[in-house]
């Protein structure tokens, strides 16, 4: 089947490690089920995999992709939850299972005509969402959902600062926060992305590092080193910074004096549980909120999507259709 894979690791030129072409059907446990992929979305995770982060050489070549929506063996329309837990772990929050992996880390991913997953990883696709929209939910949108409503515990009327407004996670947080009555402030290095964020529902948009008019209740930090100091300064005493990524580096000054003196909470968050993905899908139905898609490309043109993400040109998600 046609698929998009990492064939080696290249830290400096990740696109050089990308290969498009025929690959054998995925080999997985027999009890798993096959989904005919109708749409799959690109995440920064796929670029990290090409750089060799989280994907060891002995697992190459590896079909990339964590997210998909498609058609299950019984003909139903489904969203694929990308967190594969240990079947012995007894259920619960898969993201806390120490032996969990994401599709494309240990098992072949979704950038292919077919993907195989455990049956419990299938979540019904709301009829109101297209396959392209549904394919955006399992990583970026689920991550933003868990950050806002679980890890940061935001309530309507509170304020969240979202760093790096154009990203997949960031655009999800803007749309979800707005739909839930949370006041969303954003930063971006790009004027065009700040304008797009306001159009999407952000209350105010600031240049990266700009002083804010008042302190916020929580920060969604996915940029890391480049924005960390600003994130800490943006928080009110007792506020919460939720870290989901470190695109620009992972070794800023921790500023421990500020953390203890202002009693800040520094909280990590990874993906979300199957239950949270199902709730997110319902939330899109109830609220009418829809994933922000920058572009849809046939899988055969996946390289263009990867290049746009590597160049930070996107506002929202890239979706591939096999
Ligand atoms: N923990 C999890 O489960 C989880 C889930 C999803 C993603 N992540 C991680 O979160 C990060 C974002 O993921 P994504 O898929 O949303 O990626 P993305 O779509 O590529 O996000 C790009 C955004 O990051 C910002 N950015 C990048 N480098 C920056 C820099 N040096 N200074 C300031 N801003 C910078 C940009 O902001 P502007 O151009 O607007 O300034 C850009 O809009 C990645 O590191 C990813 O691995 C983690």
PDB file of C-alpha atoms in Angstrom, residues 61-212:
ATOM      1  CA  UNK A  61      11.530   2.280   8.276  1.00  0.00           C
ATOM      2  CA  UNK A  62       8.406   3.468  10.077  1.00  0.00           C
ATOM      3  CA  UNK A  63       5.116   4.695   8.590  1.00  0.00           C
ATOM      4  CA  UNK A  64       4.491   8.136  10.125  1.00  0.00           C
ATOM      5  CA  UNK A  65       1.240   9.704  11.360  1.00  0.00           C
ATOM      6  CA  UNK A  66      -0.544   9.679  14.738  1.00  0.00           C
ATOM      7  CA  UNK A  67      -4.009  10.827  13.651  1.00  0.00           C
ATOM      8  CA  UNK A  68      -6.646   9.390  11.349  1.00  0.00           C
ATOM      9  CA  UNK A  69     -10.308   9.224  10.550  1.00  0.00           C
ATOM     10  CA  UNK A  70     -11.679   6.500   8.349  1.00  0.00           C
ATOM     11  CA  UNK A  71     -13.928   3.516   7.911  1.00  0.00           C
ATOM     12  CA  UNK A  72     -13.824   0.512  10.260  1.00  0.00           C
ATOM     13  CA  UNK A  73     -14.245  -3.135   9.248  1.00  0.00           C
ATOM     14  CA  UNK A  74     -17.978  -2.996  10.062  1.00  0.00           C
ATOM     15  CA  UNK A  75     -18.446   0.021   7.752  1.00  0.00           C
ATOM     16  CA  UNK A  76     -18.815   2.590  10.558  1.00  0.00           C
ATOM     17  CA  UNK A  77     -17.062   5.973  10.403  1.00  0.00           C
ATOM     18  CA  UNK A  78     -14.431   6.275  13.121  1.00  0.00           C
ATOM     19  CA  UNK A  79     -11.717   8.460  14.596  1.00  0.00           C
ATOM     20  CA  UNK A  80      -8.529   6.639  15.568  1.00  0.00           C
ATOM     21  CA  UNK A  81      -7.153   7.332  19.061  1.00  0.00           C
ATOM     22  CA  UNK A  82      -3.382   7.385  18.595  1.00  0.00           C
ATOM     23  CA  UNK A  83      -2.325   6.326  22.109  1.00  0.00           C
ATOM     24  CA  UNK A  84      -1.724   2.581  22.191  1.00  0.00           C
ATOM     25  CA  UNK A  85      -1.782   1.356  25.788  1.00  0.00           C
ATOM     26  CA  UNK A  86      -0.605  -1.909  27.277  1.00  0.00           C
ATOM     27  CA  UNK A  87      -3.596  -4.336  27.095  1.00  0.00           C
ATOM     28  CA  UNK A  88      -2.496  -5.723  30.486  1.00  0.00           C
ATOM     29  CA  UNK A  89      -2.716  -2.258  32.089  1.00  0.00           C
ATOM     30  CA  UNK A  90      -6.448  -2.698  32.789  1.00  0.00           C
ATOM     31  CA  UNK A  91      -7.886   0.403  31.098  1.00  0.00           C
ATOM     32  CA  UNK A  92      -8.116   3.858  32.641  1.00  0.00           C
ATOM     33  CA  UNK A  93      -6.139   6.852  31.389  1.00  0.00           C
ATOM     34  CA  UNK A  94      -3.869   5.435  28.676  1.00  0.00           C
ATOM     35  CA  UNK A  95      -1.627   8.511  28.798  1.00  0.00           C
ATOM     36  CA  UNK A  96      -0.463   7.473  32.290  1.00  0.00           C
ATOM     37  CA  UNK A  97       0.432   3.936  31.204  1.00  0.00           C
ATOM     38  CA  UNK A  98       4.257   3.824  31.334  1.00  0.00           C
ATOM     39  CA  UNK A  99       4.290   1.332  28.427  1.00  0.00           C
ATOM     40  CA  UNK A 100       2.040   3.341  26.119  1.00  0.00           C
ATOM     41  CA  UNK A 101       3.225   4.448  22.692  1.00  0.00           C
ATOM     42  CA  UNK A 102       1.844   6.652  19.956  1.00  0.00           C
ATOM     43  CA  UNK A 103       1.068   5.297  16.518  1.00  0.00           C
ATOM     44  CA  UNK A 104       4.254   5.627  14.418  1.00  0.00           C
ATOM     45  CA  UNK A 105       6.541   5.101  17.443  1.00  0.00           C
ATOM     46  CA  UNK A 106       6.283   1.310  17.862  1.00  0.00           C
ATOM     47  CA  UNK A 107       3.412   0.441  15.502  1.00  0.00           C
ATOM     48  CA  UNK A 108       2.954   1.704  11.906  1.00  0.00           C
ATOM     49  CA  UNK A 109       1.188   5.069  11.707  1.00  0.00           C
ATOM     50  CA  UNK A 110      -1.688   6.609   9.795  1.00  0.00           C
ATOM     51  CA  UNK A 111      -0.019   8.122   6.688  1.00  0.00           C
ATOM     52  CA  UNK A 112      -1.084   5.132   4.620  1.00  0.00           C
ATOM     53  CA  UNK A 113      -4.109   3.648   2.914  1.00  0.00           C
ATOM     54  CA  UNK A 114      -4.760   1.433   5.956  1.00  0.00           C
ATOM     55  CA  UNK A 115      -3.825   1.468   9.625  1.00  0.00           C
ATOM     56  CA  UNK A 116      -4.239  -1.318  12.212  1.00  0.00           C
ATOM     57  CA  UNK A 117      -5.107  -0.517  15.830  1.00  0.00           C
ATOM     58  CA  UNK A 118      -6.604  -2.187  18.906  1.00  0.00           C
ATOM     59  CA  UNK A 119     -10.420  -2.151  18.691  1.00  0.00           C
ATOM     60  CA  UNK A 120     -10.699   0.065  21.795  1.00  0.00           C
ATOM     61  CA  UNK A 121      -8.797   2.819  19.931  1.00  0.00           C
ATOM     62  CA  UNK A 122     -11.805   3.464  17.689  1.00  0.00           C
ATOM     63  CA  UNK A 123     -14.103   6.371  18.609  1.00  0.00           C
ATOM     64  CA  UNK A 124     -17.300   7.056  16.607  1.00  0.00           C
ATOM     65  CA  UNK A 125     -16.884   9.964  14.181  1.00  0.00           C
ATOM     66  CA  UNK A 126     -19.611  12.594  14.594  1.00  0.00           C
ATOM     67  CA  UNK A 127     -21.651  12.681  11.380  1.00  0.00           C
ATOM     68  CA  UNK A 128     -21.382  16.489  11.387  1.00  0.00           C
ATOM     69  CA  UNK A 129     -17.597  16.372  10.908  1.00  0.00           C
ATOM     70  CA  UNK A 130     -15.940  15.629   7.575  1.00  0.00           C
ATOM     71  CA  UNK A 131     -13.198  12.992   7.592  1.00  0.00           C
ATOM     72  CA  UNK A 132     -10.687  15.833   7.143  1.00  0.00           C
ATOM     73  CA  UNK A 133     -11.979  17.682  10.223  1.00  0.00           C
ATOM     74  CA  UNK A 134     -12.210  14.495  12.307  1.00  0.00           C
ATOM     75  CA  UNK A 135      -8.601  13.600  11.458  1.00  0.00           C
ATOM     76  CA  UNK A 136      -7.429  16.749  13.278  1.00  0.00           C
ATOM     77  CA  UNK A 137      -8.831  15.696  16.642  1.00  0.00           C
ATOM     78  CA  UNK A 138      -6.691  12.831  18.012  1.00  0.00           C
ATOM     79  CA  UNK A 139      -3.413  14.682  18.722  1.00  0.00           C
ATOM     80  CA  UNK A 140      -3.422  18.491  18.492  1.00  0.00           C
ATOM     81  CA  UNK A 141      -7.074  19.015  19.371  1.00  0.00           C
ATOM     82  CA  UNK A 142      -7.123  16.354  22.073  1.00  0.00           C
ATOM     83  CA  UNK A 143      -3.982  17.847  23.613  1.00  0.00           C
ATOM     84  CA  UNK A 144      -5.547  21.316  23.697  1.00  0.00           C
ATOM     85  CA  UNK A 145      -8.791  19.910  25.148  1.00  0.00           C
ATOM     86  CA  UNK A 146      -6.977  18.152  28.011  1.00  0.00           C
ATOM     87  CA  UNK A 147      -4.860  21.228  28.737  1.00  0.00           C
ATOM     88  CA  UNK A 148      -7.755  23.687  28.934  1.00  0.00           C
ATOM     89  CA  UNK A 149     -10.411  21.621  30.686  1.00  0.00           C
ATOM     90  CA  UNK A 150      -8.396  19.109  32.706  1.00  0.00           C
ATOM     91  CA  UNK A 151      -4.766  20.061  33.413  1.00  0.00           C
ATOM     92  CA  UNK A 152      -5.332  23.850  33.649  1.00  0.00           C
ATOM     93  CA  UNK A 153      -8.898  23.389  34.943  1.00  0.00           C
ATOM     94  CA  UNK A 154     -10.044  26.606  33.259  1.00  0.00           C
ATOM     95  CA  UNK A 155     -13.570  27.855  33.842  1.00  0.00           C
ATOM     96  CA  UNK A 156     -15.692  30.181  31.668  1.00  0.00           C
ATOM     97  CA  UNK A 157     -14.593  33.783  32.119  1.00  0.00           C
ATOM     98  CA  UNK A 158     -10.987  32.927  33.043  1.00  0.00           C
ATOM     99  CA  UNK A 159      -8.070  33.900  30.800  1.00  0.00           C
ATOM    100  CA  UNK A 160      -5.525  31.641  29.104  1.00  0.00           C
ATOM    101  CA  UNK A 161      -2.435  32.770  27.206  1.00  0.00           C
ATOM    102  CA  UNK A 162      -1.573  30.592  24.201  1.00  0.00           C
ATOM    103  CA  UNK A 163       2.008  30.941  22.972  1.00  0.00           C
ATOM    104  CA  UNK A 164       2.729  30.532  19.224  1.00  0.00           C
ATOM    105  CA  UNK A 165      -0.734  31.228  17.815  1.00  0.00           C
ATOM    106  CA  UNK A 166      -0.409  29.452  14.473  1.00  0.00           C
ATOM    107  CA  UNK A 167       0.369  25.919  15.626  1.00  0.00           C
ATOM    108  CA  UNK A 168      -1.941  22.936  15.467  1.00  0.00           C
ATOM    109  CA  UNK A 169      -2.303  22.761  19.260  1.00  0.00           C
ATOM    110  CA  UNK A 170      -2.510  26.564  19.569  1.00  0.00           C
ATOM    111  CA  UNK A 171      -5.286  27.015  16.994  1.00  0.00           C
ATOM    112  CA  UNK A 172      -7.214  24.198  18.662  1.00  0.00           C
ATOM    113  CA  UNK A 173      -6.884  25.943  22.035  1.00  0.00           C
ATOM    114  CA  UNK A 174      -8.133  29.229  20.583  1.00  0.00           C
ATOM    115  CA  UNK A 175     -11.215  27.624  19.028  1.00  0.00           C
ATOM    116  CA  UNK A 176     -12.031  25.342  21.987  1.00  0.00           C
ATOM    117  CA  UNK A 177     -11.387  28.033  24.600  1.00  0.00           C
ATOM    118  CA  UNK A 178     -13.574  30.512  22.774  1.00  0.00           C
ATOM    119  CA  UNK A 179     -16.386  27.960  22.407  1.00  0.00           C
ATOM    120  CA  UNK A 180     -16.246  27.256  26.163  1.00  0.00           C
ATOM    121  CA  UNK A 181     -16.336  30.916  27.214  1.00  0.00           C
ATOM    122  CA  UNK A 182     -12.656  31.127  28.186  1.00  0.00           C
ATOM    123  CA  UNK A 183     -10.941  34.409  27.288  1.00  0.00           C
ATOM    124  CA  UNK A 184      -8.054  33.472  24.989  1.00  0.00           C
ATOM    125  CA  UNK A 185      -4.990  35.688  24.562  1.00  0.00           C
ATOM    126  CA  UNK A 186      -2.328  34.660  22.068  1.00  0.00           C
ATOM    127  CA  UNK A 187       1.200  35.547  21.019  1.00  0.00           C
ATOM    128  CA  UNK A 188       2.779  35.102  17.624  1.00  0.00           C
ATOM    129  CA  UNK A 189       5.892  36.296  15.850  1.00  0.00           C
ATOM    130  CA  UNK A 190       3.839  36.823  12.726  1.00  0.00           C
ATOM    131  CA  UNK A 191       1.401  39.675  12.153  1.00  0.00           C
ATOM    132  CA  UNK A 192      -0.627  37.580   9.720  1.00  0.00           C
ATOM    133  CA  UNK A 193      -1.006  34.782  12.293  1.00  0.00           C
ATOM    134  CA  UNK A 194      -2.030  37.298  14.980  1.00  0.00           C
ATOM    135  CA  UNK A 195      -4.753  38.593  12.666  1.00  0.00           C
ATOM    136  CA  UNK A 196      -5.895  35.053  11.851  1.00  0.00           C
ATOM    137  CA  UNK A 197      -6.008  34.207  15.571  1.00  0.00           C
ATOM    138  CA  UNK A 198      -8.278  37.190  16.246  1.00  0.00           C
ATOM    139  CA  UNK A 199     -10.550  36.088  13.420  1.00  0.00           C
ATOM    140  CA  UNK A 200     -10.678  32.593  14.921  1.00  0.00           C
ATOM    141  CA  UNK A 201     -11.892  33.944  18.249  1.00  0.00           C
ATOM    142  CA  UNK A 202      -8.874  35.057  20.268  1.00  0.00           C
ATOM    143  CA  UNK A 203      -9.751  38.041  22.438  1.00  0.00           C
ATOM    144  CA  UNK A 204      -6.372  39.761  22.018  1.00  0.00           C
ATOM    145  CA  UNK A 205      -3.177  38.973  20.091  1.00  0.00           C
ATOM    146  CA  UNK A 206       0.306  40.144  21.125  1.00  0.00           C
ATOM    147  CA  UNK A 207       3.750  40.065  19.596  1.00  0.00           C
ATOM    148  CA  UNK A 208       5.904  37.292  21.093  1.00  0.00           C
ATOM    149  CA  UNK A 209       7.355  38.549  24.385  1.00  0.00           C
ATOM    150  CA  UNK A 210       5.132  41.650  24.531  1.00  0.00           C
ATOM    151  CA  UNK A 211       4.047  42.831  28.006  1.00  0.00           C
ATOM    152  CA  UNK A 212       0.401  41.905  28.698  1.00  0.00           C
TER     153      UNK A 212
END
